[in-house]
Amino acid sequence: MGIEFRGVTKKYPDGTVAVDDLSLTVEDGTITVLVGPSGCGKTTSLRMINRMIEPTAGTVLLDGQDIRESDPAVLRRGIGYVIQHAGLFPHRTVLGNVATVPLLSGWDRRKARQRAAELLETVGLPAELGRRYPAQLSGGQQQRVGVARALAADAPVLLMDEPFSAVDPVVRQGLQDELLRLQARLGKTIVFVTHDIDEAIRLGDKVAVLRVGGRLAQYGTPADVLRHPVDDFVAGFVGKDRGYRGLSFLSAEGVRVEDVPTIRVGSAPDVVEPHWRLAVNDEGEPRGWLPPDSTVDGELAESDLVAGGSLYRQGDPIRGALDAALSSPAGLGVVVDEGGKAIGVVTAHQVLDVIEGHPEGVGGA
Amino acid sequence: MIPELVDWVSDPANWQGTDGVPARVLQHAGYVALALLIAAAIAVPLGLFVGHTRRGAVVLVGSGNAIRALPTLGLVTFLFLLFTDSFVAALIGLVVLGVPPILAGTYAGIQAVDHDVVDAAEGMGMRGGQRLWRIEVPIALPLILGGVRNAVLQLVATAAVAAYVGLGGLGRYLFDGLANFDYGEVTAGAILTALLAVILDLVIAAVQRALVPKGVRIATAGRRAAGPAATEEVVA
Ligand SMILES: Nc1ncnc2c1ncn2[C@@H]1O[C@H](COP(=O)(O)OP(=O)(O)OP(=O)(O)O)[C@@H](O)[C@H]1O
Ligand SMILES: [Mg+2]
């Protein structure tokens, strides 16, 4: 179900123009992220899709139909909505919260609760949590419940207003991964609001950058916005290290994976060697590095090793390969296969050669 | 004073018949209950309306304060002169007194419901009535019932004015005792009134405990004690 804004303007009674002549098409089955500084009209734009706010001018179309033709309550039951800070109902259990829309839509109680229980699993919450009340959950759990509640209607469209803003970066990344996994399975049309450009780039198939005053500054793929910001505002907003971030969209094709001498943890190294050796466990997974000229008493233990850098999974964008090489104590980025087994190494030098030879270039402006 | 009180209490005649303690207590509780019902029937819907729509809040708070400033005795006397019916006068007086606390509690309760929660309810497709009854009222219940509790305390104390315009209730002991210089009777009347207030308050507290949703209780406890209380409830 696509969404289309046609010349939409929202002027609040006090004269604030929150959204100014917005025209934008959100394609069916994609994640579109609205991003921009505080007060640029992201929430206002989002809430005009489910008629929580009525535009002063222009039209919003859902699946080609003017949303003003539908009853607001019915329209909203067909659109999942995750509000900022979850907004869970404190007097209802987690299951009761998630079952809200199915019950409103007239499902019988048992079926609604069953659906709710499934959804808890979908968003990665243990079933026991279903009986708890929102006040008994952590911030991250509450936000997951908020997402589950929005998914419960099985609506083709999902609106998410800074759904992951209240949690620390680690939990946040977990929630983002979860959302991408879910989306790969469910293929919904998602409009996602954030003021975090990194989140926008990670999640968005398309990114709409808004500027204060509610005007659309740029709309395109994340790679596009990073490489070719249309003006100084967008360039400034996407940040200083956008050249490096742009590597997230470059394939690592052409980077040669080289062999590396390895040594098994638990074996007894009888020779001293003048170069770095990659320590692996019995499964072939990298555990760390053994520095040049090290001697080991008896069996090689993990405590003899220098911790390794980040790992680069073969097939991922080139950013991971460069980071692996730069973060490795040996200057050699460890490449692993799907199963996590070490298959070789790359050097920063090689990676840079490939980047420089890339027809797309890197940084853009 | 104490010997007189003991004399009065230990006189079996004071515990029997239409002037006896049980009958007077029932009468008193009856005035309170009737006034409370009528006051709630007026105040709760009004408070819900104002809280839900956020319309007319200023008028409501202002008039609530004005009513509270009215001296009840004066009001009841005035009403008695107006209606020349002591029951109607006393009842109206008590209702007027009972409305402000319930109104204030209801309005404050609805208004204090987290805006995000109401917003989520609306965004999920609840209509106005569904939002009010399924979300706002259950969450506001502690404050609504708190208002009722305040009203009951005031009504029990003030229902004594019924006796002033010639009706029954525990106020009889106060006015009759004063007229006859029987301070034992006066003291007994005062103590019985206070006891009745305490008992009714306990009853409403139990009702409150039974009606307030568990999730709301946990949330309030968590907010008050920031952590420990909340974890306790999790275990329980
Ligand atoms: N009800 C309202 N009345 C008047 N002005 C409003 C109202 N709601 C929002 N605004 C104004 O409209 C502008 C856009 O608000 P909006 O909430 O859409 O911003 P936002 O991009 O979501 O910001 P944030 O990232 O801080 O959430 C702001 O200047 C805000 O002050
Ligand atoms: Mg916002």
XYZ file of C-alpha atoms and ligand atoms in Angstrom:
633
model
C 0.000 0.000 0.000
C 1.703 3.150 -1.152
C 1.317 6.524 0.514
C 1.374 9.789 -1.356
C 1.599 13.335 -0.023
C 0.349 15.822 -2.597
C 1.208 19.413 -1.838
C 0.476 18.913 1.853
C 0.739 21.907 4.173
C -0.005 22.089 7.876
C -0.329 25.439 9.526
C -1.202 25.368 13.239
C -3.719 27.887 14.550
C -0.912 29.922 16.144
C 0.583 30.476 12.679
C 3.409 27.921 12.870
C 3.912 26.277 9.507
C 4.950 22.777 10.539
C 4.837 21.213 7.077
C 5.159 23.278 3.927
C 3.922 21.992 0.573
C 5.178 18.449 1.023
C 4.980 16.163 -1.986
C 6.410 12.705 -1.553
C 5.593 9.157 -2.533
C 6.241 6.285 -0.166
C 6.492 3.090 -2.149
C 4.637 -0.059 -1.239
C 6.595 -2.483 0.916
C 9.493 -0.162 1.705
C 10.827 1.648 4.752
C 10.835 5.394 4.268
C 12.535 7.402 6.976
C 11.625 11.013 7.737
C 14.673 12.599 9.282
C 15.578 16.120 10.256
C 16.325 18.388 13.205
C 13.876 18.837 16.066
C 10.769 20.768 15.114
C 11.098 20.242 11.371
C 7.651 18.689 11.088
C 8.393 14.944 11.121
C 5.720 14.024 13.659
C 3.221 16.349 12.037
C 3.820 14.728 8.641
C 3.495 11.247 10.086
C 0.283 12.017 11.949
C -1.341 13.391 8.841
C -1.222 9.853 7.400
C -3.620 8.445 10.017
C -5.635 11.643 10.373
C -4.416 12.354 13.892
C -3.718 15.750 12.334
C -5.664 17.188 9.400
C -3.680 19.072 6.725
C -4.537 22.696 6.060
C -3.962 22.172 2.352
C -3.166 19.303 0.034
C -4.105 15.647 0.029
C -2.756 12.456 1.523
C -3.484 9.329 -0.497
C -3.322 5.833 0.885
C -3.290 3.180 -1.806
C -4.421 5.851 -4.251
C -7.400 6.870 -2.127
C -7.886 10.198 -0.374
C -7.770 9.373 3.340
C -10.439 11.989 4.057
C -12.943 9.592 2.522
C -12.517 7.075 5.369
C -13.822 7.209 8.929
C -10.779 8.189 11.054
C -11.251 5.415 13.643
C -11.573 2.724 10.967
C -8.636 4.164 9.030
C -6.478 4.083 12.178
C -7.333 0.474 12.974
C -5.895 -0.371 9.574
C -2.627 1.483 10.194
C -0.146 0.345 12.825
C 1.067 3.308 14.882
C 3.976 3.309 17.285
C 4.042 6.577 19.176
C 7.127 8.048 20.762
C 7.730 6.659 24.296
C 5.459 3.674 23.552
C 2.341 5.119 25.279
C 1.382 1.725 26.708
C -1.854 1.386 28.668
C -0.740 1.072 32.300
C -3.885 -0.731 33.463
C -3.641 -3.509 30.914
C -1.182 -6.387 30.882
C 1.328 -6.659 28.087
C -0.941 -9.157 26.324
C -3.919 -6.874 26.859
C -2.020 -3.979 25.334
C -0.998 -5.937 22.272
C -4.515 -7.324 21.782
C -6.089 -3.844 21.747
C -6.639 -3.368 18.028
C -7.779 -6.942 17.281
C -10.365 -6.567 20.071
C -11.462 -3.186 18.711
C -11.857 -4.786 15.320
C -14.216 -7.332 16.814
C -12.048 -10.432 17.151
C -13.056 -12.796 19.918
C -11.012 -12.588 23.075
C -9.237 -15.897 22.756
C -8.122 -15.338 19.198
C -6.929 -11.819 20.034
C -4.842 -13.040 22.972
C -3.400 -15.843 20.918
C -2.396 -13.372 18.242
C -0.880 -11.137 20.917
C 1.177 -14.016 22.284
C 2.522 -14.749 18.809
C 3.493 -11.137 18.382
C 5.462 -11.075 21.617
C 7.568 -13.818 20.139
C 7.831 -11.938 16.853
C 9.352 -8.917 18.595
C 11.620 -11.105 20.670
C 9.935 -10.956 24.065
C 9.603 -14.029 26.299
C 6.039 -15.292 26.695
C 6.069 -14.845 30.499
C 6.213 -11.091 29.998
C 2.678 -11.207 28.635
C 1.206 -11.280 32.118
C 3.176 -8.290 33.374
C 2.084 -4.680 33.433
C 3.938 -1.934 31.553
C 5.331 -0.505 34.806
C 7.155 -3.809 35.299
C 9.103 -3.587 32.034
C 12.389 -1.982 31.071
C 12.376 0.859 28.553
C 13.540 -1.415 25.750
C 10.891 -4.010 26.545
C 8.216 -1.319 26.568
C 9.258 -0.168 23.124
C 9.096 -3.733 21.839
C 5.592 -4.047 23.240
C 4.733 -0.784 21.473
C 5.916 -2.295 18.199
C 4.052 -5.566 18.836
C 0.878 -3.608 19.579
C 1.213 -1.743 16.298
C 1.792 -4.994 14.401
C -1.250 -6.667 15.948
C -3.726 -5.276 13.468
C -1.713 -6.916 10.725
C -2.053 -3.639 8.898
C -0.080 -3.246 5.686
C 1.078 0.197 6.818
C 3.127 0.965 9.907
C 3.891 4.440 11.246
C 6.722 4.644 13.743
C 7.574 7.873 15.565
C 11.038 7.635 17.094
C 10.191 4.182 18.397
C 13.688 3.446 19.664
C 14.626 6.817 21.092
C 14.308 5.935 24.772
C 16.902 3.169 24.900
C 20.681 3.014 25.020
C 22.662 2.563 21.776
C 23.237 -1.174 22.196
C 19.573 -2.021 22.790
C 18.694 0.399 20.059
C 20.819 -1.404 17.521
C 19.245 -4.690 18.580
C 15.778 -3.238 18.012
C 16.825 -1.877 14.628
C 18.143 -5.297 13.563
C 14.911 -6.844 14.763
C 12.887 -4.389 12.708
C 14.915 -5.128 9.566
C 14.468 -8.866 10.100
C 10.745 -8.395 10.611
C 10.465 -6.242 7.545
C 12.272 -8.823 5.416
C 9.531 -11.243 6.460
C 6.468 -8.996 6.511
C 7.166 -6.529 3.704
C 5.091 -3.701 5.173
C 5.009 -0.108 4.083
C 6.762 1.620 6.949
C 7.120 5.329 7.586
C 9.721 5.811 10.277
C 10.541 9.077 12.033
C 13.891 9.776 13.646
C 16.262 12.663 14.160
C 19.218 10.293 14.076
C 20.790 10.202 10.619
C 22.620 6.943 11.365
C 19.344 5.254 12.190
C 17.827 6.683 9.009
C 20.645 5.285 6.887
C 20.560 1.896 8.553
C 16.833 1.397 8.229
C 15.673 3.373 5.229
C 15.114 2.156 1.705
C 14.467 5.843 1.113
C 15.331 8.805 3.309
C 13.448 12.108 3.327
C 15.476 14.897 4.912
C 13.266 17.715 6.198
C 14.437 21.156 7.192
C 12.970 23.418 9.858
C 9.889 25.101 8.466
C 8.645 21.760 7.223
C 10.170 21.762 3.763
C 11.512 18.645 2.088
C 15.224 19.156 1.512
C 16.081 15.883 -0.182
C 14.422 12.580 -0.877
C 16.373 9.599 -2.105
C 18.148 6.407 -1.174
C 20.516 6.628 1.800
C 23.479 6.207 -0.544
C 22.194 9.032 -2.663
C 21.737 11.383 0.258
C 25.196 10.583 1.601
C 27.016 10.835 -1.703
C 25.157 13.678 -3.297
C 23.645 15.978 -0.688
C 21.706 18.652 -2.578
C 22.869 21.551 -0.429
C 24.819 22.634 2.610
C 21.942 21.932 4.966
C 21.733 18.289 3.962
C 25.519 17.948 3.816
C 25.762 19.412 7.299
C 22.967 17.257 8.600
C 24.320 13.956 7.305
C 27.515 14.752 9.114
C 31.263 15.024 8.735
C 32.173 11.370 8.312
C 29.686 10.777 5.541
C 32.546 9.744 3.245
C 33.331 6.873 5.533
C 29.627 6.077 6.031
C 29.220 6.027 2.259
C 31.333 2.896 2.237
C 28.303 1.120 3.664
C 26.844 1.155 0.180
C 29.917 0.035 -1.723
C 30.394 -3.644 -2.460
C 33.673 -5.261 -1.514
C 33.946 -7.005 -4.836
C 37.560 -7.048 -5.955
C 39.044 -7.154 -2.462
C 41.403 -10.142 -2.390
C 41.247 -12.352 0.675
C 44.745 -13.536 1.559
C 45.887 -16.531 3.487
C 47.143 -16.054 7.007
C 49.172 -18.389 9.223
C 46.886 -19.745 11.934
C 47.411 -21.541 15.182
C 44.881 -23.510 17.176
C 44.019 -22.551 20.746
C 44.957 -25.561 22.888
C 47.791 -26.726 20.658
C 51.412 -26.404 21.728
C 53.363 -24.068 19.433
C 56.895 -25.433 19.330
C 58.367 -22.815 17.020
C 58.754 -19.064 17.483
C 57.746 -17.155 14.363
C 58.585 -13.573 13.373
C 55.064 -12.636 12.225
C 51.503 -12.373 13.575
C 49.544 -15.593 13.751
C 45.751 -15.792 13.905
C 44.534 -18.001 16.729
C 41.420 -20.043 15.973
C 39.408 -22.492 18.031
C 38.477 -26.029 17.068
C 35.576 -24.699 14.970
C 37.934 -22.468 13.021
C 36.498 -19.275 14.563
C 39.019 -16.471 15.206
C 39.869 -15.943 18.902
C 42.691 -13.378 18.760
C 46.229 -12.825 17.590
C 49.560 -14.238 18.712
C 52.215 -11.507 18.340
C 55.476 -12.079 16.422
C 58.335 -13.755 18.318
C 56.075 -14.863 21.197
C 56.953 -17.919 23.171
C 54.249 -19.956 24.834
C 54.666 -22.305 27.776
C 52.896 -25.529 26.976
C 49.439 -25.200 25.410
C 48.289 -21.978 23.775
C 45.646 -20.384 25.990
C 43.360 -17.432 25.180
C 45.213 -15.419 27.794
C 48.341 -15.567 25.620
C 46.533 -13.738 22.831
C 46.048 -10.111 21.864
C 42.338 -9.382 21.344
C 41.344 -9.167 17.705
C 39.606 -6.322 15.892
C 36.188 -6.310 14.277
C 35.403 -9.184 11.941
C 34.462 -8.768 8.320
C 31.826 -11.121 6.999
C 32.424 -11.971 3.366
C 29.845 -10.341 1.102
C 29.137 -7.381 3.412
C 29.783 -3.820 2.179
C 33.378 -2.680 2.011
C 33.058 -0.495 5.124
C 33.290 -3.629 7.263
C 36.451 -4.792 5.505
C 38.183 -1.452 6.055
C 37.124 -1.350 9.677
C 38.351 -4.905 10.261
C 41.772 -4.030 8.848
C 42.025 -0.743 10.776
C 40.962 -2.255 14.091
C 43.193 -5.322 13.922
C 46.360 -5.257 16.078
C 48.138 -7.091 13.267
C 46.979 -4.646 10.608
C 45.223 -7.586 9.013
C 41.397 -7.614 8.934
C 39.989 -11.055 9.617
C 37.471 -12.272 7.036
C 34.910 -14.837 8.165
C 32.331 -16.852 6.264
C 28.588 -17.100 7.007
C 29.268 -19.598 9.793
C 31.857 -17.364 11.479
C 34.879 -19.431 10.377
C 38.044 -17.472 9.552
C 38.867 -17.759 5.877
C 41.640 -15.227 5.495
C 42.641 -11.590 5.928
C 42.569 -8.242 4.109
C 44.823 -5.213 4.524
C 43.681 -1.601 4.652
C 45.955 -0.852 1.738
C 44.219 -3.366 -0.497
C 40.787 -2.182 0.530
C 41.712 1.431 -0.235
C 43.013 0.431 -3.641
C 39.679 -1.136 -4.431
C 37.798 1.916 -3.134
C 39.901 4.275 -5.259
C 39.365 2.172 -8.332
C 35.623 2.059 -7.769
C 33.604 3.647 -10.602
C 31.043 5.129 -8.140
C 33.708 6.960 -6.193
C 33.227 7.361 -2.494
C 32.375 10.610 -0.943
C 30.389 12.633 -3.459
C 30.502 16.365 -2.795
C -17.240 14.957 81.094
C -15.894 11.381 81.101
C -18.294 10.139 83.863
C -21.213 11.766 82.043
C -20.137 10.090 78.819
C -19.870 6.708 80.551
C -23.301 7.232 82.123
C -24.861 8.049 78.768
C -23.253 5.160 76.947
C -24.048 2.614 79.626
C -27.720 3.607 79.758
C -29.541 0.848 77.807
C -32.345 3.290 76.953
C -29.936 5.148 74.669
C -29.442 2.034 72.539
C -33.076 1.245 71.832
C -35.924 2.538 69.743
C -36.095 5.341 67.227
C -33.839 7.578 69.338
C -31.325 4.802 70.005
C -27.824 4.673 68.661
C -28.355 1.979 65.999
C -31.352 3.798 64.513
C -29.552 7.154 64.540
C -26.419 5.714 62.976
C -28.484 4.165 60.189
C -30.337 7.418 59.634
C -27.086 9.337 59.491
C -25.496 6.858 57.097
C -28.662 6.993 55.019
C -28.464 10.779 54.583
C -24.805 10.423 53.657
C -25.457 7.626 51.163
C -28.340 9.386 49.481
C -26.490 12.697 49.235
C -23.392 10.886 47.981
C -25.322 9.066 45.263
C -26.931 12.232 43.992
C -23.687 14.191 44.225
C -21.812 11.468 42.333
C -24.527 11.291 39.694
C -23.986 14.995 39.068
C -20.244 15.308 39.614
C -18.848 12.202 37.921
C -20.357 12.773 34.453
C -19.517 16.466 34.641
C -15.937 15.741 35.695
C -15.576 13.109 32.967
C -16.886 15.519 30.367
C -14.622 18.361 31.369
C -11.599 16.091 31.829
C -12.118 14.283 28.537
C -12.841 17.307 26.371
C -10.741 19.724 28.447
C -13.558 22.213 27.961
C -14.814 24.438 30.760
C -12.050 23.571 33.214
C -11.655 27.151 34.423
C -15.359 27.537 35.182
C -15.324 24.199 36.960
C -12.409 24.926 39.248
C -13.737 28.412 40.051
C -17.250 27.286 40.896
C -15.898 24.346 42.905
C -13.949 26.727 45.097
C -16.904 29.084 45.429
C -19.136 26.261 46.644
C -16.549 25.124 49.138
C -16.544 28.594 50.630
C -20.312 28.441 51.359
C -21.099 27.899 55.048
C -23.236 24.743 55.053
C -25.325 25.725 58.038
C -26.239 29.019 56.405
C -26.996 27.300 53.139
C -29.264 24.706 54.726
C -31.141 27.334 56.721
C -31.626 29.366 53.566
C -32.849 26.300 51.666
C -35.212 25.470 54.544
C -36.727 28.941 54.342
C -36.983 28.516 50.582
C -38.556 25.039 50.470
C -40.060 24.869 53.974
C -39.194 21.170 53.879
C -36.376 20.135 56.164
C -35.567 16.927 54.286
C -35.238 18.635 50.909
C -33.245 21.470 52.436
C -30.806 19.187 54.216
C -30.426 16.911 51.227
C -29.737 19.741 48.807
C -27.273 21.234 51.263
C -25.408 17.969 51.546
C -25.422 17.350 47.788
C -24.024 20.826 47.164
C -21.294 19.990 49.636
C -20.562 16.572 48.157
C -20.271 17.660 44.542
C -16.990 19.680 44.608
C -14.663 16.971 45.955
C -15.997 14.315 43.559
C -15.924 16.750 40.664
C -12.366 17.776 41.466
C -11.193 14.176 41.823
C -12.846 13.042 38.616
C -11.613 15.970 36.599
C -8.105 15.753 38.016
C -7.999 11.998 37.474
C -9.007 12.141 33.844
C -6.787 15.101 33.216
C -3.761 13.416 34.785
C -3.893 10.447 32.422
C -0.622 10.494 30.486
C -1.213 12.341 27.241
C 0.841 9.752 25.318
C -1.491 7.027 26.509
C -4.614 8.848 25.346
C -2.870 9.691 22.110
C -1.954 6.045 21.535
C -5.549 5.018 22.184
C -6.812 7.499 19.646
C -4.111 6.557 17.153
C -5.099 2.921 17.397
C -8.617 3.743 16.356
C -10.558 4.064 19.602
C -13.540 6.374 19.357
C -14.179 9.027 22.021
C -16.393 6.830 24.205
C -14.110 3.819 23.972
C -11.164 5.980 24.929
C -13.026 7.380 27.914
C -14.358 4.113 29.339
C -11.580 1.717 28.416
C -8.577 3.934 29.001
C -9.208 7.178 30.855
C -11.658 6.021 33.529
C -9.740 2.900 34.651
C -6.518 4.888 34.896
C -8.247 7.801 36.673
C -10.040 5.540 39.146
C -7.685 6.116 42.103
C -8.263 9.880 41.962
C -11.993 9.573 41.244
C -12.448 7.315 44.274
C -10.175 9.605 46.267
C -12.663 12.389 45.544
C -15.518 10.179 46.696
C -13.632 9.443 49.884
C -13.165 13.142 50.605
C -16.832 13.731 49.932
C -17.877 11.001 52.361
C -15.733 12.392 55.158
C -17.241 15.842 54.701
C -20.758 14.506 54.392
C -20.556 12.436 57.569
C -19.366 15.455 59.515
C -21.861 17.825 57.979
C -24.918 15.570 57.947
C -25.342 16.727 61.547
C -26.952 19.896 60.189
C -29.938 17.748 59.255
C -30.770 17.689 62.938
C -30.606 21.470 63.010
C -33.562 21.654 60.622
C -35.428 18.994 62.571
C -34.333 15.694 61.077
C -32.683 12.666 62.710
C -29.185 11.292 62.540
C -26.307 11.620 64.961
C -26.663 15.401 64.899
C -29.710 14.947 67.155
C -27.416 14.011 70.048
C -25.395 17.165 69.530
C -28.292 19.602 69.322
C -30.485 17.858 71.931
C -27.556 17.407 74.269
C -26.621 21.070 73.992
C -30.213 22.138 74.594
C -30.464 19.936 77.722
C -26.935 20.641 78.979
C -26.323 16.889 78.689
C -22.630 16.940 77.793
C -22.385 13.146 77.944
C -24.861 12.992 75.073
C -23.006 15.691 73.133
C -19.702 13.909 73.537
C -21.212 10.545 72.608
C -22.722 12.118 69.477
C -19.372 13.581 68.467
C -17.521 10.332 69.021
C -20.141 8.296 67.157
C -19.928 10.681 64.207
C -16.171 10.352 64.094
C -16.408 6.563 64.343
C -18.906 6.423 61.512
C -16.548 8.509 59.386
C -13.639 6.184 60.103
C -15.662 3.070 59.312
C -17.087 4.428 56.063
C -13.613 5.556 55.064
C -12.282 2.046 55.607
C -15.119 0.626 53.532
C -14.350 2.947 50.631
C -10.648 2.226 50.941
C -11.476 -1.462 50.502
C -13.658 -0.666 47.500
C -10.845 1.420 46.084
C -8.424 -1.438 46.535
C -10.798 -3.824 44.782
C -11.665 -1.555 41.863
C -8.364 0.085 40.944
C -6.696 -2.005 38.215
C -3.568 -3.812 39.341
C -1.413 -2.263 36.627
C -2.360 1.240 37.755
C -1.528 0.362 41.370
C 1.861 -0.980 40.370
C 2.586 2.059 38.230
C 1.677 4.431 41.059
C 3.694 2.466 43.605
C 6.648 2.391 41.207
C 6.488 6.111 40.698
C 6.233 6.807 44.404
C 9.080 4.573 45.513
C 11.096 4.654 42.278
C 12.084 1.044 42.000
C 12.023 -1.070 45.150
C 8.244 -1.100 45.448
C 7.909 -1.975 41.785
C 10.276 -4.924 42.028
C 8.456 -6.156 45.106
C 5.237 -6.219 43.133
C 6.924 -8.123 40.337
C 7.850 -10.861 42.750
C 4.455 -10.900 44.405
N -0.314 21.674 18.395
C 0.605 22.526 17.930
N 0.353 23.858 17.915
C 1.268 24.731 17.438
N 2.465 24.384 16.958
C 2.776 23.090 16.938
C 1.872 22.093 17.425
N 2.455 20.879 17.289
C 3.655 21.108 16.748
N 3.861 22.434 16.523
C 5.036 23.050 15.930
O 5.188 22.550 14.617
C 6.554 22.317 14.320
C 6.751 20.885 13.905
O 6.439 20.033 15.004
P 6.658 18.483 14.950
O 6.182 17.918 16.224
O 6.071 17.940 13.699
O 8.244 18.389 14.873
P 9.222 17.136 14.860
O 9.995 17.211 13.604
O 8.462 15.890 15.096
O 10.203 17.456 16.062
P 10.861 16.508 17.163
O 12.030 15.848 16.506
O 11.295 17.454 18.223
O 9.817 15.548 17.607
C 7.325 22.734 15.551
O 7.793 24.031 15.357
C 6.294 22.687 16.658
O 6.604 23.636 17.650
Mg 8.380 14.500 16.787
